[in-house]
Protein backbone atom coordinates (compact mmCIF):
# COMPACT_ATOMS: atom_id res chain seq x y z
CA UNK A 1 0.00 0.00 0.00
CA UNK A 2 2.90 2.38 0.81
CA UNK A 3 4.44 1.67 -2.58
CA UNK A 4 1.11 2.37 -4.28
CA UNK A 5 0.84 5.74 -2.46
CA UNK A 6 4.40 6.58 -3.51
CA UNK A 7 3.67 5.75 -7.17
CA UNK A 8 0.47 7.75 -7.02
CA UNK A 9 2.36 10.71 -5.54
CA UNK A 10 4.97 10.51 -8.28
CA UNK A 11 2.23 10.60 -10.90
CA UNK A 12 0.39 13.63 -9.47
CA UNK A 13 3.48 15.77 -8.79
CA UNK A 14 4.22 16.53 -12.49
CA UNK A 15 0.60 17.57 -13.05
CA UNK A 16 0.70 19.93 -10.07
CA UNK A 17 3.94 21.45 -11.34
CA UNK A 18 2.48 21.81 -14.85
CA UNK A 19 -0.67 23.43 -13.42
CA UNK A 20 1.37 25.96 -11.43
CA UNK A 21 3.62 26.72 -14.40
CA UNK A 22 0.59 27.20 -16.67
CA UNK A 23 -1.11 29.48 -14.16
CA UNK A 24 2.08 31.56 -13.77
CA UNK A 25 2.33 31.91 -17.55
CA UNK A 26 -1.32 32.96 -17.83
CA UNK A 27 -0.81 35.60 -15.12
CA UNK A 28 2.35 36.86 -16.86
CA UNK A 29 0.51 37.09 -20.19
CA UNK A 30 -2.44 38.94 -18.62
CA UNK A 31 -0.09 41.44 -16.96
CA UNK A 32 1.79 41.93 -20.23
CA UNK A 33 -1.50 42.64 -22.01
CA UNK A 34 -2.51 45.08 -19.26
CA UNK A 35 0.74 47.04 -19.66
CA UNK A 36 0.24 47.17 -23.44
CA UNK A 37 -3.31 48.48 -23.00
CA UNK A 38 -2.19 51.12 -20.48
CA UNK A 39 0.66 52.27 -22.74
CA UNK A 40 -1.74 52.50 -25.67
CA UNK A 41 -4.23 54.54 -23.64
CA UNK A 42 -1.46 56.90 -22.50
CA UNK A 43 -0.32 57.42 -26.09
CA UNK A 44 -3.86 58.14 -27.28
CA UNK A 45 -5.06 60.34 -24.42
CA UNK A 46 -3.19 63.63 -23.93
CA UNK A 47 -5.32 64.29 -20.84
CA UNK A 48 -3.51 61.43 -19.06
CA UNK A 49 -0.42 63.56 -18.35
CA UNK A 50 -2.53 66.54 -17.27
CA UNK A 51 -4.31 64.31 -14.75
CA UNK A 52 -1.01 62.83 -13.54
CA UNK A 53 0.37 66.35 -13.05
CA UNK A 54 -2.75 67.48 -11.22
CA UNK A 55 -2.46 64.52 -8.84
CA UNK A 56 1.26 65.15 -8.25
CA UNK A 57 0.76 68.86 -7.61
CA UNK A 58 -2.09 68.15 -5.19
CA UNK A 59 0.28 65.87 -3.29
CA UNK A 60 2.92 68.58 -2.81
CA UNK A 61 2.86 70.06 0.69
CA UNK A 62 1.51 73.57 0.96
CA UNK A 63 4.17 76.24 1.16
CA UNK A 64 4.20 79.38 3.23
CA UNK A 65 3.55 82.44 1.04
CA UNK A 66 7.17 83.62 1.40
CA UNK A 67 8.50 80.11 0.51
CA UNK A 68 6.57 79.61 -2.72
CA UNK A 69 9.01 78.55 -5.41
CA UNK A 70 9.11 77.46 -8.99
CA UNK A 71 7.34 74.20 -9.73
CA UNK A 72 9.72 72.04 -11.73
CA UNK A 73 7.97 69.45 -13.88
CA UNK A 74 9.77 66.62 -15.64
CA UNK A 75 8.02 64.54 -18.29
CA UNK A 76 9.04 61.70 -20.59
CA UNK A 77 10.17 63.20 -23.95
CA UNK A 78 7.07 61.93 -25.78
CA UNK A 79 4.83 63.45 -23.08
CA UNK A 80 6.88 66.65 -23.23
CA UNK A 81 6.14 66.92 -26.96
CA UNK A 82 2.42 66.46 -26.30
CA UNK A 83 2.70 69.04 -23.51
CA UNK A 84 4.28 71.57 -25.85
CA UNK A 85 1.63 70.88 -28.49
CA UNK A 86 -1.16 71.44 -25.98
CA UNK A 87 0.39 74.49 -24.33
CA UNK A 88 -3.04 76.04 -23.82
CA UNK A 89 -3.97 73.12 -21.53
CA UNK A 90 -0.70 73.67 -19.65
CA UNK A 91 -1.53 77.31 -19.04
CA UNK A 92 -5.05 76.46 -17.90
CA UNK A 93 -3.83 73.74 -15.52
CA UNK A 94 -1.04 75.96 -14.20
CA UNK A 95 -3.43 78.81 -13.47
CA UNK A 96 -6.04 76.49 -11.95
CA UNK A 97 -3.60 74.76 -9.60
CA UNK A 98 -1.48 77.70 -8.57
CA UNK A 99 -3.72 80.70 -9.05
CA UNK A 100 -1.20 81.93 -11.63
CA UNK A 101 1.30 82.66 -8.80
CA UNK A 102 3.87 79.87 -9.28
CA UNK A 103 5.83 79.78 -12.48
CA UNK A 104 6.42 76.37 -14.00
CA UNK A 105 9.56 75.00 -15.53
CA UNK A 106 8.74 71.99 -17.70
CA UNK A 107 11.51 69.77 -19.08
CA UNK A 108 12.00 66.34 -20.63
CA UNK A 109 13.48 63.42 -18.69
CA UNK A 110 14.10 60.23 -20.69
CA UNK A 111 14.40 58.20 -17.47
CA UNK A 112 10.70 58.61 -16.73
CA UNK A 113 8.14 56.14 -18.02
CA UNK A 114 5.70 57.64 -20.55
CA UNK A 115 2.58 58.78 -18.72
CA UNK A 116 4.50 59.56 -15.52
CA UNK A 117 5.77 62.84 -14.15
CA UNK A 118 8.16 64.16 -11.53
CA UNK A 119 7.11 67.40 -9.85
CA UNK A 120 9.44 69.35 -7.56
CA UNK A 121 8.95 72.48 -5.52
CA UNK A 122 11.43 73.75 -2.96
CA UNK A 123 12.55 70.67 -1.00
CA UNK A 124 9.59 68.48 -2.02
CA UNK A 125 9.39 66.05 -4.91
CA UNK A 126 6.50 63.86 -6.07
CA UNK A 127 6.86 61.08 -8.63
CA UNK A 128 3.50 60.14 -10.09
CA UNK A 129 4.20 56.88 -11.92
CA UNK A 130 1.52 54.49 -13.09
CA UNK A 131 4.29 51.92 -13.60
CA UNK A 132 5.25 51.99 -9.90
CA UNK A 133 1.63 51.47 -8.84
CA UNK A 134 1.20 48.75 -11.45
CA UNK A 135 4.38 46.98 -10.30
CA UNK A 136 3.11 46.99 -6.71
CA UNK A 137 -0.18 45.49 -7.88
CA UNK A 138 1.69 42.96 -10.00
CA UNK A 139 3.78 41.89 -7.02
CA UNK A 140 0.61 41.27 -5.01
CA UNK A 141 -0.96 39.30 -7.87
CA UNK A 142 2.21 37.27 -8.44
CA UNK A 143 2.52 36.47 -4.74
CA UNK A 144 -1.09 35.37 -4.63
CA UNK A 145 -0.67 32.77 -7.38
PDB file of C-alpha atoms in Angstrom:
ATOM      1  CA  UNK A   1       0.000   0.000   0.000  1.00  0.00           C
ATOM      2  CA  UNK A   2       2.896   2.381   0.812  1.00  0.00           C
ATOM      3  CA  UNK A   3       4.438   1.672  -2.583  1.00  0.00           C
ATOM      4  CA  UNK A   4       1.109   2.367  -4.278  1.00  0.00           C
ATOM      5  CA  UNK A   5       0.841   5.736  -2.458  1.00  0.00           C
ATOM      6  CA  UNK A   6       4.401   6.580  -3.509  1.00  0.00           C
ATOM      7  CA  UNK A   7       3.675   5.748  -7.168  1.00  0.00           C
ATOM      8  CA  UNK A   8       0.467   7.753  -7.022  1.00  0.00           C
ATOM      9  CA  UNK A   9       2.358  10.709  -5.542  1.00  0.00           C
ATOM     10  CA  UNK A  10       4.969  10.506  -8.283  1.00  0.00           C
ATOM     11  CA  UNK A  11       2.228  10.597 -10.901  1.00  0.00           C
ATOM     12  CA  UNK A  12       0.386  13.632  -9.465  1.00  0.00           C
ATOM     13  CA  UNK A  13       3.476  15.775  -8.791  1.00  0.00           C
ATOM     14  CA  UNK A  14       4.217  16.526 -12.493  1.00  0.00           C
ATOM     15  CA  UNK A  15       0.598  17.572 -13.049  1.00  0.00           C
ATOM     16  CA  UNK A  16       0.704  19.928 -10.068  1.00  0.00           C
ATOM     17  CA  UNK A  17       3.944  21.447 -11.343  1.00  0.00           C
ATOM     18  CA  UNK A  18       2.475  21.808 -14.846  1.00  0.00           C
ATOM     19  CA  UNK A  19      -0.672  23.429 -13.419  1.00  0.00           C
ATOM     20  CA  UNK A  20       1.368  25.960 -11.434  1.00  0.00           C
ATOM     21  CA  UNK A  21       3.622  26.722 -14.404  1.00  0.00           C
ATOM     22  CA  UNK A  22       0.592  27.199 -16.675  1.00  0.00           C
ATOM     23  CA  UNK A  23      -1.106  29.480 -14.159  1.00  0.00           C
ATOM     24  CA  UNK A  24       2.085  31.557 -13.768  1.00  0.00           C
ATOM     25  CA  UNK A  25       2.333  31.913 -17.551  1.00  0.00           C
ATOM     26  CA  UNK A  26      -1.317  32.964 -17.835  1.00  0.00           C
ATOM     27  CA  UNK A  27      -0.812  35.604 -15.122  1.00  0.00           C
ATOM     28  CA  UNK A  28       2.346  36.865 -16.863  1.00  0.00           C
ATOM     29  CA  UNK A  29       0.509  37.087 -20.193  1.00  0.00           C
ATOM     30  CA  UNK A  30      -2.438  38.945 -18.621  1.00  0.00           C
ATOM     31  CA  UNK A  31      -0.093  41.437 -16.961  1.00  0.00           C
ATOM     32  CA  UNK A  32       1.794  41.933 -20.233  1.00  0.00           C
ATOM     33  CA  UNK A  33      -1.498  42.642 -22.012  1.00  0.00           C
ATOM     34  CA  UNK A  34      -2.509  45.080 -19.264  1.00  0.00           C
ATOM     35  CA  UNK A  35       0.743  47.035 -19.661  1.00  0.00           C
ATOM     36  CA  UNK A  36       0.244  47.166 -23.442  1.00  0.00           C
ATOM     37  CA  UNK A  37      -3.306  48.477 -22.996  1.00  0.00           C
ATOM     38  CA  UNK A  38      -2.193  51.125 -20.479  1.00  0.00           C
ATOM     39  CA  UNK A  39       0.662  52.270 -22.739  1.00  0.00           C
ATOM     40  CA  UNK A  40      -1.741  52.505 -25.674  1.00  0.00           C
ATOM     41  CA  UNK A  41      -4.226  54.538 -23.635  1.00  0.00           C
ATOM     42  CA  UNK A  42      -1.460  56.896 -22.500  1.00  0.00           C
ATOM     43  CA  UNK A  43      -0.321  57.416 -26.089  1.00  0.00           C
ATOM     44  CA  UNK A  44      -3.863  58.136 -27.282  1.00  0.00           C
ATOM     45  CA  UNK A  45      -5.057  60.342 -24.418  1.00  0.00           C
ATOM     46  CA  UNK A  46      -3.185  63.635 -23.933  1.00  0.00           C
ATOM     47  CA  UNK A  47      -5.320  64.288 -20.838  1.00  0.00           C
ATOM     48  CA  UNK A  48      -3.509  61.430 -19.060  1.00  0.00           C
ATOM     49  CA  UNK A  49      -0.422  63.563 -18.352  1.00  0.00           C
ATOM     50  CA  UNK A  50      -2.532  66.542 -17.273  1.00  0.00           C
ATOM     51  CA  UNK A  51      -4.308  64.311 -14.753  1.00  0.00           C
ATOM     52  CA  UNK A  52      -1.007  62.834 -13.544  1.00  0.00           C
ATOM     53  CA  UNK A  53       0.368  66.355 -13.055  1.00  0.00           C
ATOM     54  CA  UNK A  54      -2.745  67.478 -11.220  1.00  0.00           C
ATOM     55  CA  UNK A  55      -2.458  64.518  -8.838  1.00  0.00           C
ATOM     56  CA  UNK A  56       1.255  65.146  -8.247  1.00  0.00           C
ATOM     57  CA  UNK A  57       0.759  68.861  -7.612  1.00  0.00           C
ATOM     58  CA  UNK A  58      -2.088  68.150  -5.193  1.00  0.00           C
ATOM     59  CA  UNK A  59       0.285  65.869  -3.286  1.00  0.00           C
ATOM     60  CA  UNK A  60       2.921  68.583  -2.806  1.00  0.00           C
ATOM     61  CA  UNK A  61       2.860  70.060   0.690  1.00  0.00           C
ATOM     62  CA  UNK A  62       1.507  73.566   0.962  1.00  0.00           C
ATOM     63  CA  UNK A  63       4.175  76.236   1.160  1.00  0.00           C
ATOM     64  CA  UNK A  64       4.200  79.379   3.234  1.00  0.00           C
ATOM     65  CA  UNK A  65       3.553  82.438   1.044  1.00  0.00           C
ATOM     66  CA  UNK A  66       7.169  83.617   1.395  1.00  0.00           C
ATOM     67  CA  UNK A  67       8.502  80.108   0.513  1.00  0.00           C
ATOM     68  CA  UNK A  68       6.569  79.611  -2.716  1.00  0.00           C
ATOM     69  CA  UNK A  69       9.010  78.555  -5.411  1.00  0.00           C
ATOM     70  CA  UNK A  70       9.105  77.458  -8.988  1.00  0.00           C
ATOM     71  CA  UNK A  71       7.342  74.199  -9.731  1.00  0.00           C
ATOM     72  CA  UNK A  72       9.716  72.036 -11.732  1.00  0.00           C
ATOM     73  CA  UNK A  73       7.973  69.448 -13.881  1.00  0.00           C
ATOM     74  CA  UNK A  74       9.765  66.625 -15.645  1.00  0.00           C
ATOM     75  CA  UNK A  75       8.017  64.537 -18.292  1.00  0.00           C
ATOM     76  CA  UNK A  76       9.040  61.699 -20.587  1.00  0.00           C
ATOM     77  CA  UNK A  77      10.170  63.205 -23.948  1.00  0.00           C
ATOM     78  CA  UNK A  78       7.065  61.931 -25.780  1.00  0.00           C
ATOM     79  CA  UNK A  79       4.828  63.452 -23.084  1.00  0.00           C
ATOM     80  CA  UNK A  80       6.880  66.645 -23.227  1.00  0.00           C
ATOM     81  CA  UNK A  81       6.141  66.922 -26.963  1.00  0.00           C
ATOM     82  CA  UNK A  82       2.424  66.457 -26.298  1.00  0.00           C
ATOM     83  CA  UNK A  83       2.698  69.041 -23.512  1.00  0.00           C
ATOM     84  CA  UNK A  84       4.282  71.569 -25.847  1.00  0.00           C
ATOM     85  CA  UNK A  85       1.628  70.878 -28.489  1.00  0.00           C
ATOM     86  CA  UNK A  86      -1.158  71.435 -25.975  1.00  0.00           C
ATOM     87  CA  UNK A  87       0.387  74.495 -24.330  1.00  0.00           C
ATOM     88  CA  UNK A  88      -3.042  76.037 -23.817  1.00  0.00           C
ATOM     89  CA  UNK A  89      -3.968  73.124 -21.526  1.00  0.00           C
ATOM     90  CA  UNK A  90      -0.704  73.671 -19.650  1.00  0.00           C
ATOM     91  CA  UNK A  91      -1.529  77.312 -19.041  1.00  0.00           C
ATOM     92  CA  UNK A  92      -5.054  76.461 -17.897  1.00  0.00           C
ATOM     93  CA  UNK A  93      -3.834  73.735 -15.522  1.00  0.00           C
ATOM     94  CA  UNK A  94      -1.043  75.963 -14.200  1.00  0.00           C
ATOM     95  CA  UNK A  95      -3.427  78.813 -13.467  1.00  0.00           C
ATOM     96  CA  UNK A  96      -6.039  76.491 -11.951  1.00  0.00           C
ATOM     97  CA  UNK A  97      -3.598  74.757  -9.605  1.00  0.00           C
ATOM     98  CA  UNK A  98      -1.484  77.701  -8.572  1.00  0.00           C
ATOM     99  CA  UNK A  99      -3.715  80.701  -9.045  1.00  0.00           C
ATOM    100  CA  UNK A 100      -1.197  81.927 -11.626  1.00  0.00           C
ATOM    101  CA  UNK A 101       1.298  82.657  -8.802  1.00  0.00           C
ATOM    102  CA  UNK A 102       3.871  79.871  -9.276  1.00  0.00           C
ATOM    103  CA  UNK A 103       5.827  79.776 -12.485  1.00  0.00           C
ATOM    104  CA  UNK A 104       6.415  76.365 -13.997  1.00  0.00           C
ATOM    105  CA  UNK A 105       9.563  74.997 -15.530  1.00  0.00           C
ATOM    106  CA  UNK A 106       8.736  71.986 -17.697  1.00  0.00           C
ATOM    107  CA  UNK A 107      11.510  69.773 -19.080  1.00  0.00           C
ATOM    108  CA  UNK A 108      11.996  66.340 -20.631  1.00  0.00           C
ATOM    109  CA  UNK A 109      13.481  63.424 -18.692  1.00  0.00           C
ATOM    110  CA  UNK A 110      14.098  60.229 -20.692  1.00  0.00           C
ATOM    111  CA  UNK A 111      14.404  58.201 -17.474  1.00  0.00           C
ATOM    112  CA  UNK A 112      10.699  58.614 -16.735  1.00  0.00           C
ATOM    113  CA  UNK A 113       8.140  56.135 -18.018  1.00  0.00           C
ATOM    114  CA  UNK A 114       5.698  57.639 -20.549  1.00  0.00           C
ATOM    115  CA  UNK A 115       2.577  58.780 -18.717  1.00  0.00           C
ATOM    116  CA  UNK A 116       4.496  59.564 -15.521  1.00  0.00           C
ATOM    117  CA  UNK A 117       5.769  62.842 -14.153  1.00  0.00           C
ATOM    118  CA  UNK A 118       8.156  64.159 -11.534  1.00  0.00           C
ATOM    119  CA  UNK A 119       7.107  67.396  -9.855  1.00  0.00           C
ATOM    120  CA  UNK A 120       9.438  69.345  -7.561  1.00  0.00           C
ATOM    121  CA  UNK A 121       8.948  72.475  -5.519  1.00  0.00           C
ATOM    122  CA  UNK A 122      11.433  73.754  -2.960  1.00  0.00           C
ATOM    123  CA  UNK A 123      12.553  70.669  -1.004  1.00  0.00           C
ATOM    124  CA  UNK A 124       9.589  68.481  -2.019  1.00  0.00           C
ATOM    125  CA  UNK A 125       9.393  66.051  -4.910  1.00  0.00           C
ATOM    126  CA  UNK A 126       6.504  63.858  -6.070  1.00  0.00           C
ATOM    127  CA  UNK A 127       6.856  61.083  -8.630  1.00  0.00           C
ATOM    128  CA  UNK A 128       3.497  60.135 -10.093  1.00  0.00           C
ATOM    129  CA  UNK A 129       4.203  56.875 -11.919  1.00  0.00           C
ATOM    130  CA  UNK A 130       1.523  54.494 -13.090  1.00  0.00           C
ATOM    131  CA  UNK A 131       4.290  51.920 -13.602  1.00  0.00           C
ATOM    132  CA  UNK A 132       5.247  51.993  -9.901  1.00  0.00           C
ATOM    133  CA  UNK A 133       1.630  51.475  -8.841  1.00  0.00           C
ATOM    134  CA  UNK A 134       1.197  48.745 -11.450  1.00  0.00           C
ATOM    135  CA  UNK A 135       4.380  46.981 -10.302  1.00  0.00           C
ATOM    136  CA  UNK A 136       3.113  46.990  -6.712  1.00  0.00           C
ATOM    137  CA  UNK A 137      -0.178  45.486  -7.884  1.00  0.00           C
ATOM    138  CA  UNK A 138       1.693  42.957 -10.005  1.00  0.00           C
ATOM    139  CA  UNK A 139       3.776  41.890  -7.022  1.00  0.00           C
ATOM    140  CA  UNK A 140       0.607  41.269  -5.012  1.00  0.00           C
ATOM    141  CA  UNK A 141      -0.960  39.297  -7.873  1.00  0.00           C
ATOM    142  CA  UNK A 142       2.206  37.266  -8.440  1.00  0.00           C
ATOM    143  CA  UNK A 143       2.523  36.470  -4.737  1.00  0.00           C
ATOM    144  CA  UNK A 144      -1.092  35.366  -4.631  1.00  0.00           C
ATOM    145  CA  UNK A 145      -0.674  32.769  -7.380  1.00  0.00           C
TER     146      UNK A 145
END
